[in-house]
Coordinates of C-alpha atoms in Angstrom, one line a residue:
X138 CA 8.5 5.1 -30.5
X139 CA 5.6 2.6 -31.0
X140 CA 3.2 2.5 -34.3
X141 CA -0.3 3.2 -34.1
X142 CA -2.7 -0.1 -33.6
X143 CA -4.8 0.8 -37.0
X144 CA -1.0 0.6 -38.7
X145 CA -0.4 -3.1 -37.2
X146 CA -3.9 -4.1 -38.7
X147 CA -2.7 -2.9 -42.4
X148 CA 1.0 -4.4 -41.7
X149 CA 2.6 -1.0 -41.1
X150 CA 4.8 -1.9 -37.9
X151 CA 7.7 -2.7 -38.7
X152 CA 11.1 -0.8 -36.9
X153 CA 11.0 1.4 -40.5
X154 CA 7.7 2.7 -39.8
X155 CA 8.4 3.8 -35.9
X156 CA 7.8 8.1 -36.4
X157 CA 11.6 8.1 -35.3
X158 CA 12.5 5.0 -37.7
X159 CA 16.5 6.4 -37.4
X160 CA 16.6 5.4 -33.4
X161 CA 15.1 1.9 -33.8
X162 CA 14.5 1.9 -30.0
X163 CA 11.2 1.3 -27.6
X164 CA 12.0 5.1 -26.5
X165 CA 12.7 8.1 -29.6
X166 CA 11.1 10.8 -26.7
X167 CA 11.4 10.0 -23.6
X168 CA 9.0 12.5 -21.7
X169 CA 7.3 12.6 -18.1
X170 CA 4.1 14.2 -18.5
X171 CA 2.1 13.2 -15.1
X172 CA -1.1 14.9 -13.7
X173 CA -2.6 14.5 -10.0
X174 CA -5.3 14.5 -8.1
X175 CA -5.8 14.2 -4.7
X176 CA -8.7 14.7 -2.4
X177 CA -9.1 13.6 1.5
X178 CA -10.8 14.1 4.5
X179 CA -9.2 14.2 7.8
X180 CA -10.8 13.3 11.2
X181 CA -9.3 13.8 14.3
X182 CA -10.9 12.9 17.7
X183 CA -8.8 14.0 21.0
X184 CA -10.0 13.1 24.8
X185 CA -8.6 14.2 27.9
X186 CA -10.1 12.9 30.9
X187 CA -9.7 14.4 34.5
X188 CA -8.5 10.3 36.0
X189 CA -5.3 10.0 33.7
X190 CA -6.7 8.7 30.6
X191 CA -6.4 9.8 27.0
X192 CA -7.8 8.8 24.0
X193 CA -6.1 10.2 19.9
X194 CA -7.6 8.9 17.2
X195 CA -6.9 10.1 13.3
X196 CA -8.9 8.8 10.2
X197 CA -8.1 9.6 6.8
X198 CA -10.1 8.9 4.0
X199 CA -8.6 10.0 0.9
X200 CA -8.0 9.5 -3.3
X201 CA -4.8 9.4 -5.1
X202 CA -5.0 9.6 -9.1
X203 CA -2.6 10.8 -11.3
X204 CA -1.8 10.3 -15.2
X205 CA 0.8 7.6 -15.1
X206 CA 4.6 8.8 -16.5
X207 CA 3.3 8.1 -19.7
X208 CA 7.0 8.6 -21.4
X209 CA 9.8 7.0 -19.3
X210 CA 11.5 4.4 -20.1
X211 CA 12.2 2.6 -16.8
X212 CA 9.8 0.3 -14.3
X213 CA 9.7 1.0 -11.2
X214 CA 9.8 -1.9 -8.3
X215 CA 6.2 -1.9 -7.8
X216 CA 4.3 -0.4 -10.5
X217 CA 5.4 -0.5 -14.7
X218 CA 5.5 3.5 -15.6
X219 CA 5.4 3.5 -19.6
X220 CA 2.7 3.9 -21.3
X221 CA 0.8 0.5 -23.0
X222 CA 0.0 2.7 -25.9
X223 CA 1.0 6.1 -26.1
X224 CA -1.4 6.6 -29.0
X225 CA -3.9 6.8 -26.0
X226 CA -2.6 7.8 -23.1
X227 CA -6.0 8.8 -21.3
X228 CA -6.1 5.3 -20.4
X229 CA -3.1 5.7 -18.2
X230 CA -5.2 7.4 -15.4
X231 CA -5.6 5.7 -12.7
X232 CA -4.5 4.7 -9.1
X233 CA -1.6 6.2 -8.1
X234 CA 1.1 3.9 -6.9
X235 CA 1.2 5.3 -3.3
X236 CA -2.9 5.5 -2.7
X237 CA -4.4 4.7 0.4
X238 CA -8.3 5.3 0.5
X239 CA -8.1 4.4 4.2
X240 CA -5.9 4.9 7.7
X241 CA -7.0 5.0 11.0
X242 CA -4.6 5.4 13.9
X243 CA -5.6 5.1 17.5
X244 CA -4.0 5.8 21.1
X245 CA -4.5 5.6 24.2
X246 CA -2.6 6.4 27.7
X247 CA -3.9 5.3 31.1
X248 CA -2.4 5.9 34.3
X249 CA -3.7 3.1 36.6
X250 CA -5.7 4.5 39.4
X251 CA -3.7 3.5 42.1
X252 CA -0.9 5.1 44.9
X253 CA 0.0 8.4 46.3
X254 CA -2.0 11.2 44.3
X255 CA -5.0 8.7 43.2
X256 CA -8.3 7.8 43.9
X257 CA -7.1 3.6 46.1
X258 CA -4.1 3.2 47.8
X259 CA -3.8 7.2 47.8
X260 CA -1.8 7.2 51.3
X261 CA 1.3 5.2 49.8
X262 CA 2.7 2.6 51.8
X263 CA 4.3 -1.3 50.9
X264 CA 0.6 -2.1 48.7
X265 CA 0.7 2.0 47.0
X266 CA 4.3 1.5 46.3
X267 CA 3.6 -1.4 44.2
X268 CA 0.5 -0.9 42.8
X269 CA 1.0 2.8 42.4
X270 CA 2.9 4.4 39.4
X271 CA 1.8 2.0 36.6
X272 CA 0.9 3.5 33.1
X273 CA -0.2 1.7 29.9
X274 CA 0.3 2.8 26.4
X275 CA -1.2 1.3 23.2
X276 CA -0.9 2.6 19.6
X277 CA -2.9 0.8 17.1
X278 CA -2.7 1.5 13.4
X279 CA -5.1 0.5 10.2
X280 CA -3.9 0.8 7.0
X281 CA -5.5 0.0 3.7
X282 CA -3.2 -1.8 1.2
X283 CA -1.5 0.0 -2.3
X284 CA -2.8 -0.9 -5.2
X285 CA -0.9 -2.3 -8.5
X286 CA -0.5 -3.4 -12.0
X287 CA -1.0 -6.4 -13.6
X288 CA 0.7 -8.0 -16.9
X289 CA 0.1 -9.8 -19.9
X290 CA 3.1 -11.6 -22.0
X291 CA 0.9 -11.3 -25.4
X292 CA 2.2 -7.7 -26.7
X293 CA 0.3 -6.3 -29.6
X294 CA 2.4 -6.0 -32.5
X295 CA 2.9 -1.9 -32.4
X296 CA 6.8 -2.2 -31.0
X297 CA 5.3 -1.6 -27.5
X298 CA 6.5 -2.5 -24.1
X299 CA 3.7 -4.0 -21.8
X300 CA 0.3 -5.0 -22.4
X301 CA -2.7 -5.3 -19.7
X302 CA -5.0 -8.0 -19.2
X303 CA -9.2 -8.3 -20.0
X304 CA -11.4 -8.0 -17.1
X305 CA -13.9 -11.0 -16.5
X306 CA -17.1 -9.5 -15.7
X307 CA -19.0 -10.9 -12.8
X308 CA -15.9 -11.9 -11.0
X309 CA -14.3 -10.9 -7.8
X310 CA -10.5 -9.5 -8.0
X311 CA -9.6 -11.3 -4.9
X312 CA -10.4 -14.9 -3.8
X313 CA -13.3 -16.3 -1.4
X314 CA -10.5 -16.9 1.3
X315 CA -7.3 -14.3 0.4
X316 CA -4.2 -15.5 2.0
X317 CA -0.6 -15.6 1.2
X318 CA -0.7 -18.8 -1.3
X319 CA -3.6 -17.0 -3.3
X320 CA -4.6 -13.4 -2.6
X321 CA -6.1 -12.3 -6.5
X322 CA -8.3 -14.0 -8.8
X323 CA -7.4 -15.7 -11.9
X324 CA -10.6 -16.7 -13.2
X325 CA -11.3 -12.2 -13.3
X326 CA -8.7 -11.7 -15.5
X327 CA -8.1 -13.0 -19.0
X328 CA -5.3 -12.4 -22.2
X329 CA -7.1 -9.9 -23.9
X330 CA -8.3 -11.6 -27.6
X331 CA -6.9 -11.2 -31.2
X332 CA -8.2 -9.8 -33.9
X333 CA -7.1 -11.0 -37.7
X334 CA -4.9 -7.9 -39.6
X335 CA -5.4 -7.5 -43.1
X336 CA -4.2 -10.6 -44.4
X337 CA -6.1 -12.5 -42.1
X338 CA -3.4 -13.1 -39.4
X339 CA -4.5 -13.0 -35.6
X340 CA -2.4 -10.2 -33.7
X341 CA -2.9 -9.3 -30.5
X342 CA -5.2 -6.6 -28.9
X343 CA -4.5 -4.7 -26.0
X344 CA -6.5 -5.0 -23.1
X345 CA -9.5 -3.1 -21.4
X346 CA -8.3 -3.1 -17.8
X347 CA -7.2 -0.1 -16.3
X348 CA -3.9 1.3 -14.7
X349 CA -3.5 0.2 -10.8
X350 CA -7.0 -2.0 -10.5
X351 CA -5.8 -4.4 -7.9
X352 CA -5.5 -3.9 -4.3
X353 CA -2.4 -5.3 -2.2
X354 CA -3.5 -6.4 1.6
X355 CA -3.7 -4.3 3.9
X356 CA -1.8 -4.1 7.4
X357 CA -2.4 -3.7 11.1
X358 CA 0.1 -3.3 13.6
X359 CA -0.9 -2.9 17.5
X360 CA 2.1 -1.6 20.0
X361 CA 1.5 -1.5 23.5
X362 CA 3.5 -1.0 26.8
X363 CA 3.8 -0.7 30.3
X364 CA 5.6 1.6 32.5
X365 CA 5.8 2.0 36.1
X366 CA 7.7 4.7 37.7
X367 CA 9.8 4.8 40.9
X368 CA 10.4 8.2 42.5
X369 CA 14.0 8.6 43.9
X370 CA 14.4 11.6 45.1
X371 CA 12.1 15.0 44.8
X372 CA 14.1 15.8 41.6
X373 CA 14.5 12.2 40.4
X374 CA 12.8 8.9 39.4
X375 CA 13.6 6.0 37.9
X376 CA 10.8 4.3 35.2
X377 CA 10.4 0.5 34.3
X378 CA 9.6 -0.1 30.5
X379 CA 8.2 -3.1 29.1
X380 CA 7.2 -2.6 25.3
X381 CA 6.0 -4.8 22.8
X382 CA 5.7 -3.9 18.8
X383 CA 3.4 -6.0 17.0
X384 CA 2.1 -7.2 19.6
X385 CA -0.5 -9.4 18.0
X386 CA 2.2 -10.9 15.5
X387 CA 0.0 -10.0 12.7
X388 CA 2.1 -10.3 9.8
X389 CA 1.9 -7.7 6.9
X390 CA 2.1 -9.0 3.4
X391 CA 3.5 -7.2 0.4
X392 CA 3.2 -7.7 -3.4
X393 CA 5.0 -9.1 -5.7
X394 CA 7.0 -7.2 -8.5
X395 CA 4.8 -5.8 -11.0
X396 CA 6.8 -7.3 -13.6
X397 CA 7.0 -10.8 -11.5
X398 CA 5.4 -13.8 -12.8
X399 CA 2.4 -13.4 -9.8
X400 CA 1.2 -10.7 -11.5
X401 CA 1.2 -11.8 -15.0
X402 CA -2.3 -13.1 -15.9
X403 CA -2.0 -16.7 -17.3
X404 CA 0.8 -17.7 -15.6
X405 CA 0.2 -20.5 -12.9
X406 CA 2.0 -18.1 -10.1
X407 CA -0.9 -15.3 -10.5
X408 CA -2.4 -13.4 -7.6
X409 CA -0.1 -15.0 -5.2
X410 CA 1.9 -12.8 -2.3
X411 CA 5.6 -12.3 -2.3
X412 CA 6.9 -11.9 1.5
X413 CA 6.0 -10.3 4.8
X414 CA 6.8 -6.8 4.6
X415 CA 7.2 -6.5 8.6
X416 CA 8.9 -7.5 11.4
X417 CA 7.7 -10.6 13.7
X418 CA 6.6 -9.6 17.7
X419 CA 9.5 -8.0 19.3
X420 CA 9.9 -7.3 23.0
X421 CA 12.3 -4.8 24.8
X422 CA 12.6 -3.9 28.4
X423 CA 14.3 -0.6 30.0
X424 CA 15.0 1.6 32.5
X425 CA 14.8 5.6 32.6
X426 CA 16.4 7.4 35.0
X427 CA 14.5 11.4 35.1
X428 CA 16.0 13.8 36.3

């Protein structure tokens, strides 16, 4: 239920000149028209070798777009879903919210050439019993970040809801060194300008950056573990598990709030992270009795 820009310039924008003037709300149709595209490609590379080692790896590369719910009246957690100016609402296109232009997953089994059935230590006995049975596992996974909005308090005065910021040209969207105390910018993104209205008073201009621009980090996680395998019986056997998740202790951060102060642009908490989004190294141990 916003006024059109060109009315705010002649002093039309008041709640009386809203096209549904009788609701006096931010909403007077509340609509979801969305459009997607998505495109990928897929890679997947399998190995089997003939010794007890095996090799999966998956790569996607792909592109999410989609319109934006240019008529709803709520915000989602990570990403604001009404329109800046639904007067133009091509310029909601962008990103989608849950786009990842890259993931790469990669495993790996080996069963350690050793004890009864392998090449060393084939014939058994105290050294094949020890050696013999052992397996490793590892799982590691790249994934590229999601991308997000960004704010601006200055609202131009057309009774809207959100307003974006100006992009600096010539500057980077993320730091020299991104970390957690300063992952984007500030110096690439600026309050869009004002523009006098037709008595001369500055009002405020919406700005030129698109939907979804900015890229959160992205994660990496590596599991691995170790088995070993004891046989009981002809029917039976017992197996040893040592796991580790995260291995590396490489934490993943997530962003802020898209309505949060760290993605406002001019406020001193801009482009800073939120949290860790995972879970610390974590270590379990088991046994598996087959049968």
């Amino acid at each position: 239920n916003q006024v059109r820009f060109e009315d705010a310039l002649a002093g039309r924008n008041t709640s009386a000149d809203r096209p549904f003037p009788f609701i006096n709300s931010a909403i007077g149709v509340d609509t979801s028209n969305v459009n997607n595209w998505y495109n990928s490609f897929n890679l997947r590379v399998e190995r089997r070798f003939s010794r007890g080692l095996t090799f999966l790896a998956n790569y996607t590369f792909s592109k999410n777009l989609d319109s934006g719910n240019s008529g709803t009246s709520t915000f989602s957690s990570q990403n604001n879903v009404v329109a800046m100016d639904s007067y133009n609402l091509w310029r909601e296109r962008g990103l989608s919210a849950t786009d990842i232009p890259h993931k790469f997953v990669l495993s790996a089994l080996y069963e350690l050439p050793f004890g009864p059935g392998k090449p060393v230590l084939s014939r058994g006995g105290i050294a094949g019993n020890i050696f013999g049975g052992w397996q490793v596992n590892g799982i590691l996974s790249m994934v590229s970040g999601f991308p997000t909005e960004m704010n601006v308090a200055s609202l131009p005065p057309v009774l809207t809801l959100r307003n974006r910021p100006d992009v600096v040209a010539g500057e980077p969207a993320l730091v020299a060194n991104p970390g957690f105390d300063q992952y984007f910018n500030p110096k690439a993104f600026a309050v869009p300008p004002k523009v006098p209205d037709y008595r001369g008073t500055p009002i405020q201009t919406f700005g030129n950056a698109g939907r979804n621009i900015i890229r959160g980090p992205g994660s990496r996680n590596l599991d691995f573990s170790l088995f070993k395998s004891f046989r009981t019986s002809e029917a039976t056997s017992v197996q040893f598990r040592a796991e580790a998740f995260n291995l590396t202790n490489t934490p993943t951060f997530y962003l802020p709030s898209a309505r949060s102060a760290a993605l406002t642009v001019g406020n001193a908490n801009f482009g800073k992270l939120a949290g860790s989004g995972s879970v610390g190294r974590q270590l379990q141990f088991g046994l598996k009795f087959l049968f």
